[in-house]
CSV table of C-alpha atoms and ligand atoms in Angstrom, one decimal:
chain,number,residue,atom,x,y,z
A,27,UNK,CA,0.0,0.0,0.0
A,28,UNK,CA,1.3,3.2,-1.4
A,29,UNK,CA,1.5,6.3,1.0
A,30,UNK,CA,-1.3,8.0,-1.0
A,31,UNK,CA,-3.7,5.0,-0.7
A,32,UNK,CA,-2.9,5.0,3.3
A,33,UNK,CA,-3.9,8.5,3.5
A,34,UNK,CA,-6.9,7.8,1.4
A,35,UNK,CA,-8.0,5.0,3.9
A,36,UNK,CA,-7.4,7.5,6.7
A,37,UNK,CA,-9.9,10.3,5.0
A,38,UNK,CA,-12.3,7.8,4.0
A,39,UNK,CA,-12.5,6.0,7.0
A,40,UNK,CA,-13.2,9.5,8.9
A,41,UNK,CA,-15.9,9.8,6.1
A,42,UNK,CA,-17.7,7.0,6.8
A,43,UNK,CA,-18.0,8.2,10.9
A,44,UNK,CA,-19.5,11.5,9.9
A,45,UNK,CA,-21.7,10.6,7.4
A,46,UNK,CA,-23.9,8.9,9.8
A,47,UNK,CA,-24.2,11.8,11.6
A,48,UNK,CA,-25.4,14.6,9.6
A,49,UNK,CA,-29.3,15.1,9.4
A,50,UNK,CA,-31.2,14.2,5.9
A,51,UNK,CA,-32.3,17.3,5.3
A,52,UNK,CA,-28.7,18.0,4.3
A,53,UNK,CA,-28.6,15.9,1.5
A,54,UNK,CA,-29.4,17.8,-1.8
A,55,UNK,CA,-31.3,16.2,-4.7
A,56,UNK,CA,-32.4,18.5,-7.1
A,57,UNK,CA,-29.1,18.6,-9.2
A,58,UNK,CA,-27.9,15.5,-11.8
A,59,UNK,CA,-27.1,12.0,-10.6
A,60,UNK,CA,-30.0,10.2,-9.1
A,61,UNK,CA,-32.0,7.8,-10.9
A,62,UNK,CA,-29.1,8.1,-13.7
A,63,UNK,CA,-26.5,5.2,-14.4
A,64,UNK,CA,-23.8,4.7,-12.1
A,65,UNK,CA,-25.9,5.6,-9.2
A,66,UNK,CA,-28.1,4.1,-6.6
A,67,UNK,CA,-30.5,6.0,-5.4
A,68,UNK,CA,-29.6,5.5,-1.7
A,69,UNK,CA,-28.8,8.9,0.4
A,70,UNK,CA,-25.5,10.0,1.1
A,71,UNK,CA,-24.7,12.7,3.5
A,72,UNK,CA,-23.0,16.0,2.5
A,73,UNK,CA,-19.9,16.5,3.3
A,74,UNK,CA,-18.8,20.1,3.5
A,75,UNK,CA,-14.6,19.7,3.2
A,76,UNK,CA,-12.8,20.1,0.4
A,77,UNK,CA,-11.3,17.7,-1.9
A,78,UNK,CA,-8.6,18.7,-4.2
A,79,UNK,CA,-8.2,16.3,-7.2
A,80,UNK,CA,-6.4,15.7,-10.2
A,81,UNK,CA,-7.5,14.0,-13.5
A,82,UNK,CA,-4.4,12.9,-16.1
A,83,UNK,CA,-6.6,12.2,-19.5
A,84,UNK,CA,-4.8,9.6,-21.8
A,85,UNK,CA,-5.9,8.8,-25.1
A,86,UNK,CA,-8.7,6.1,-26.1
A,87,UNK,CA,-9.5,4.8,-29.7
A,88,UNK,CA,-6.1,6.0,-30.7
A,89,UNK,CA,-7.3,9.6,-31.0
A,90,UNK,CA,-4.5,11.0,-30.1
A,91,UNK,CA,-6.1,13.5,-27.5
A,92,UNK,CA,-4.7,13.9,-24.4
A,93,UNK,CA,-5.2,16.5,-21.2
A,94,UNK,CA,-5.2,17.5,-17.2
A,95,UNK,CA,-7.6,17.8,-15.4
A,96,UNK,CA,-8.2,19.8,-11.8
A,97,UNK,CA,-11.6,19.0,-9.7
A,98,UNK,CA,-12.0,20.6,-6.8
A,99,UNK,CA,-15.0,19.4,-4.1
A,100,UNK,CA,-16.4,21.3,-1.5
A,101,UNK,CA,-20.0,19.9,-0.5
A,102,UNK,CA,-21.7,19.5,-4.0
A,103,UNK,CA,-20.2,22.1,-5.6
A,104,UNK,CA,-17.8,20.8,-8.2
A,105,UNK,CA,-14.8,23.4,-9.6
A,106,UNK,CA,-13.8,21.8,-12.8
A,107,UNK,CA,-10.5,23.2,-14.9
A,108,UNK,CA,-10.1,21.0,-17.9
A,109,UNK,CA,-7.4,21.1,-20.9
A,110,UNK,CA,-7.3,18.8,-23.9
A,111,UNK,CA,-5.9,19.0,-27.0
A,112,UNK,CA,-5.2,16.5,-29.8
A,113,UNK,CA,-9.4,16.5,-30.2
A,114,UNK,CA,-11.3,16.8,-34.0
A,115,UNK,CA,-11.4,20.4,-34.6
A,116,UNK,CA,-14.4,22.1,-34.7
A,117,UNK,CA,-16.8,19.0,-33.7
A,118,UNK,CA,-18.7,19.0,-30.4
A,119,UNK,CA,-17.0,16.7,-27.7
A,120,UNK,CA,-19.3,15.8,-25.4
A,121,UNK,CA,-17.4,15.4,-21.5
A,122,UNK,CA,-19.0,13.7,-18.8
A,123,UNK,CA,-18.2,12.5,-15.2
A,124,UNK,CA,-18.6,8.6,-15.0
A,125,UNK,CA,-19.0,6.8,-12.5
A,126,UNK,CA,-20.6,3.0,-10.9
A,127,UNK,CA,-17.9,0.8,-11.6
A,128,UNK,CA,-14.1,0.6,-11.2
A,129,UNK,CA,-13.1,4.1,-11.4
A,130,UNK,CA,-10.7,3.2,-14.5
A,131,UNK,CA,-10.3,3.4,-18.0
A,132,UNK,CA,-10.9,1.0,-20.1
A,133,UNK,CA,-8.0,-0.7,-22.7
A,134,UNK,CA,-8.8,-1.4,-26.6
A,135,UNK,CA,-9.4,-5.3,-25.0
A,136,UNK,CA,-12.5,-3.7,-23.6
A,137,UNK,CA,-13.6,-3.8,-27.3
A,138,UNK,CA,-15.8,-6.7,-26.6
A,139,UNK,CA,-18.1,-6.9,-30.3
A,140,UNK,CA,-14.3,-6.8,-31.6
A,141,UNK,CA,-15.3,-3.5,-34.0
A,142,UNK,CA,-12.5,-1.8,-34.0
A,143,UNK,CA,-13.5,0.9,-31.3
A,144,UNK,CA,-14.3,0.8,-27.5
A,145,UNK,CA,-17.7,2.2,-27.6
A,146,UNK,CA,-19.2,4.2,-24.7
A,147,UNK,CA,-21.0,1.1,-23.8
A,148,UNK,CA,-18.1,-1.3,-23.9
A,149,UNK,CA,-16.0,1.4,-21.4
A,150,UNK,CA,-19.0,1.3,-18.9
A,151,UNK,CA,-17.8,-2.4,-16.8
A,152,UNK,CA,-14.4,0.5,-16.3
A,153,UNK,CA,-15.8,4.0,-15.6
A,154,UNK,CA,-19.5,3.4,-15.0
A,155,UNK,CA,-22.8,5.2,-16.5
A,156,UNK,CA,-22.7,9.4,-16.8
A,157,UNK,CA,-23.5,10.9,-13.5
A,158,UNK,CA,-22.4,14.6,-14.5
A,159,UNK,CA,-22.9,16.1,-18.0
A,160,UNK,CA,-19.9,18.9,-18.1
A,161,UNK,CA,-21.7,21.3,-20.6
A,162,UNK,CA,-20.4,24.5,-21.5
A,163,UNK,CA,-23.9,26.4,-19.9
A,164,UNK,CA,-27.2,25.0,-18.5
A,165,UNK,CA,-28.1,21.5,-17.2
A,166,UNK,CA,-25.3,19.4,-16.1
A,167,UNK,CA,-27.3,16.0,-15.0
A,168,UNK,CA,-26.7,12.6,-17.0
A,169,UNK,CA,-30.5,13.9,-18.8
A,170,UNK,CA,-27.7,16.0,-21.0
A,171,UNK,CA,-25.3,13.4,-21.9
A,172,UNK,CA,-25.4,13.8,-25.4
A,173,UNK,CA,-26.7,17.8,-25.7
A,174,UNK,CA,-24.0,18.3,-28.8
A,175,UNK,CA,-25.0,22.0,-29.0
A,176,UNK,CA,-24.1,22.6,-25.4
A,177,UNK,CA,-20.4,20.9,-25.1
A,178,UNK,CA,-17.2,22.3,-26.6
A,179,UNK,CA,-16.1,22.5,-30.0
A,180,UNK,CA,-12.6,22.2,-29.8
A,181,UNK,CA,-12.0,25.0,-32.7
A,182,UNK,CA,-7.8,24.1,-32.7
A,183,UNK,CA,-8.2,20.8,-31.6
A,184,UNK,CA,-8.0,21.9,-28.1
A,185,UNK,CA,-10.6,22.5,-25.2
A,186,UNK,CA,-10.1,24.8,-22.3
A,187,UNK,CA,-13.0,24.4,-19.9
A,188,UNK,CA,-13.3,25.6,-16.7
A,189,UNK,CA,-17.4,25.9,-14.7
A,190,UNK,CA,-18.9,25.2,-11.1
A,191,UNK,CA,-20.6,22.7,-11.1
A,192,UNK,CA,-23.4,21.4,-8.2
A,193,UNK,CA,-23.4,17.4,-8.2
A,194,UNK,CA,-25.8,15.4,-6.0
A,195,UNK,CA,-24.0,14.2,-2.5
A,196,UNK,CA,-23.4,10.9,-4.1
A,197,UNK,CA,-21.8,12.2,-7.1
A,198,UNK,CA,-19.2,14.2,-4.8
A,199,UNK,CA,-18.6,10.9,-2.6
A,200,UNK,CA,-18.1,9.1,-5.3
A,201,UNK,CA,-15.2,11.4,-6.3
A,202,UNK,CA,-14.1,11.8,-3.3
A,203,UNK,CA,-13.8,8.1,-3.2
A,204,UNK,CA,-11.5,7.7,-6.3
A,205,UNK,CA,-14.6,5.7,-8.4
A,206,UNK,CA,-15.2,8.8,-10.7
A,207,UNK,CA,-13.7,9.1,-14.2
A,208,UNK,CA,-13.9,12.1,-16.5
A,209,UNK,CA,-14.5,10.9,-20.1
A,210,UNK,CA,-13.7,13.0,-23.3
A,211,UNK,CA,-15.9,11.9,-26.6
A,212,UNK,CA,-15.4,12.0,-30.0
A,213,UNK,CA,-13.1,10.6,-32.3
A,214,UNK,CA,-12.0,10.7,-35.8
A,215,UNK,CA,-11.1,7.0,-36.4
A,216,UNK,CA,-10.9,7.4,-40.2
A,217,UNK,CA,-8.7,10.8,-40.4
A,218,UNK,CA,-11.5,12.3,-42.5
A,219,UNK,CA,-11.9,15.5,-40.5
A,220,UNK,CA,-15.6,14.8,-39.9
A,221,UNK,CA,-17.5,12.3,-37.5
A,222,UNK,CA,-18.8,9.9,-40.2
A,223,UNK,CA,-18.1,5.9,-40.8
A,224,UNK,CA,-20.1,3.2,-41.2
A,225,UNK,CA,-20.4,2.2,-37.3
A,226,UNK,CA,-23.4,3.6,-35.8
A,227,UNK,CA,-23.2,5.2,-31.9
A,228,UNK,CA,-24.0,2.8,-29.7
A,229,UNK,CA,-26.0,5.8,-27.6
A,230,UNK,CA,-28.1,7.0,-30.3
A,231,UNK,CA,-28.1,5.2,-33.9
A,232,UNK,CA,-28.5,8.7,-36.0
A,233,UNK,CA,-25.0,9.8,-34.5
A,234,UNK,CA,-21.5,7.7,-36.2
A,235,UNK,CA,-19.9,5.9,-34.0
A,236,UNK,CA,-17.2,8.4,-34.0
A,237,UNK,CA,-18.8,11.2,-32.3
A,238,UNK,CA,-19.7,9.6,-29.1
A,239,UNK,CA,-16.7,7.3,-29.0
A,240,UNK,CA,-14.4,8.3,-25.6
A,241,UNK,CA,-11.3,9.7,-27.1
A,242,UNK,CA,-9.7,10.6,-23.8
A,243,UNK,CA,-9.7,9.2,-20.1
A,244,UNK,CA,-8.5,9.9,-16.8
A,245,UNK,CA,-9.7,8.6,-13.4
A,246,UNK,CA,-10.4,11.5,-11.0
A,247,UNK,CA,-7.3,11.0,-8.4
A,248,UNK,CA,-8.0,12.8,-4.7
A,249,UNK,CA,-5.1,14.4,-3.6
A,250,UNK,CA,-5.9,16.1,-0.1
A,251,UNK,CA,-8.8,16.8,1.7
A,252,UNK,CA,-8.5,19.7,3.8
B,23,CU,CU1,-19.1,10.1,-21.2
């Protein structure tokens, strides 16, 4: 056990002694998360410290993208500063929080129907269902997974995000807890400068394959909470 995972224990352990004491009524609901994948449904108390985290994205499909990542947690609000580049220029990338399952990325094994690309689908048994949608204004629940018009467009290749975000009390655990993963889509397989191909999206058959495939990955790694 590596230093980092012994403080982790520490925190989390201290986590799991005060969330039994703070009332309901604490607990907000009204923001993304519950009743979406990746989540179950069951109450989790909100804790008010903060978590500083880190995400390093690599790339997925062979898309060449790559980025870094800074979340910061405090309660259910949600400070996310986001850099990727190496993205399809000008085409929407939609960006999500997963989480549910291992908190990891997937590998191209994870290509289960043996296609050629890990699909959103095959990556969940790794990083889980959406649970945050990280949209460039407006709704950020799992309900806006795929709103294209709302996620950036990556005019040089490149996003630079950066928004507040309010997750539900079980969306913050779960980062806090190291089982979240922030997922970059869209990928130009073919080199053809467009989303296009014969595969279909596994999320919504009108959409190529290509523009909802996870081009870059990076589990959400807690480094302090203070
Ligand atoms: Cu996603």
């Amino acid at each position: 056990m590596n230093v980092r995972s012994r403080i982790g224990a520490t925190v989390f352990g201290v986590a799991a002694l005060t969330a039994g004491l703070a009332a309901p009524a604490q607990a907000h609901d009204d923001h993304g998360g519950h009743g979406g994948h990746g989540t179950t449904g069951v109450q989790v108390a909100v804790d008010n410290r903060t978590t500083i985290a880190f995400a390093q994205l690599g790339s997925l499909n062979k898309s060449r993208a790559h980025g870094i990542a800074t979340v910061q947690v405090r309660g259910t609000k949600v400070d996310v500063r986001l850099v990727v580049t190496g993205l399809l220029r000008r085409a929407p990338h939609a960006m999500h929080f997963h989480a549910g399952a291992k908190g990891k990325c997937p590998t191209g094994r994870a290509d289960s129907n043996r296609d050629g690309v890990v699909s959103v689908t095959e990556g969940h048994p790794f990083y889980g269902g959406v649970v945050t949608s990280l949209t460039t204004s407006g709704d950020t629940s799992p309900k806006s997974a795929l709103a294209i018009d709302r996620f950036p467009t990556a005019p040089k290749g490149a996003v630079v995000y950066e928004r507040q975000l309010t997750v539900s009390a079980e969306v913050a655990s779960k980062i806090r807890k190291r089982n979240a993963v922030l997922v970059v889509h869209g990928v130009d397989s073919n080199r053809s400068g467009a989303y296009d191909g014969s595969l279909k999206s596994d999320l919504d058959p009108s959409l190529p394959m290509e523009a909802t495939a996870p081009a870059a990955c990076g589990t959400i790694n807690p480094l302090v909470t203070l």
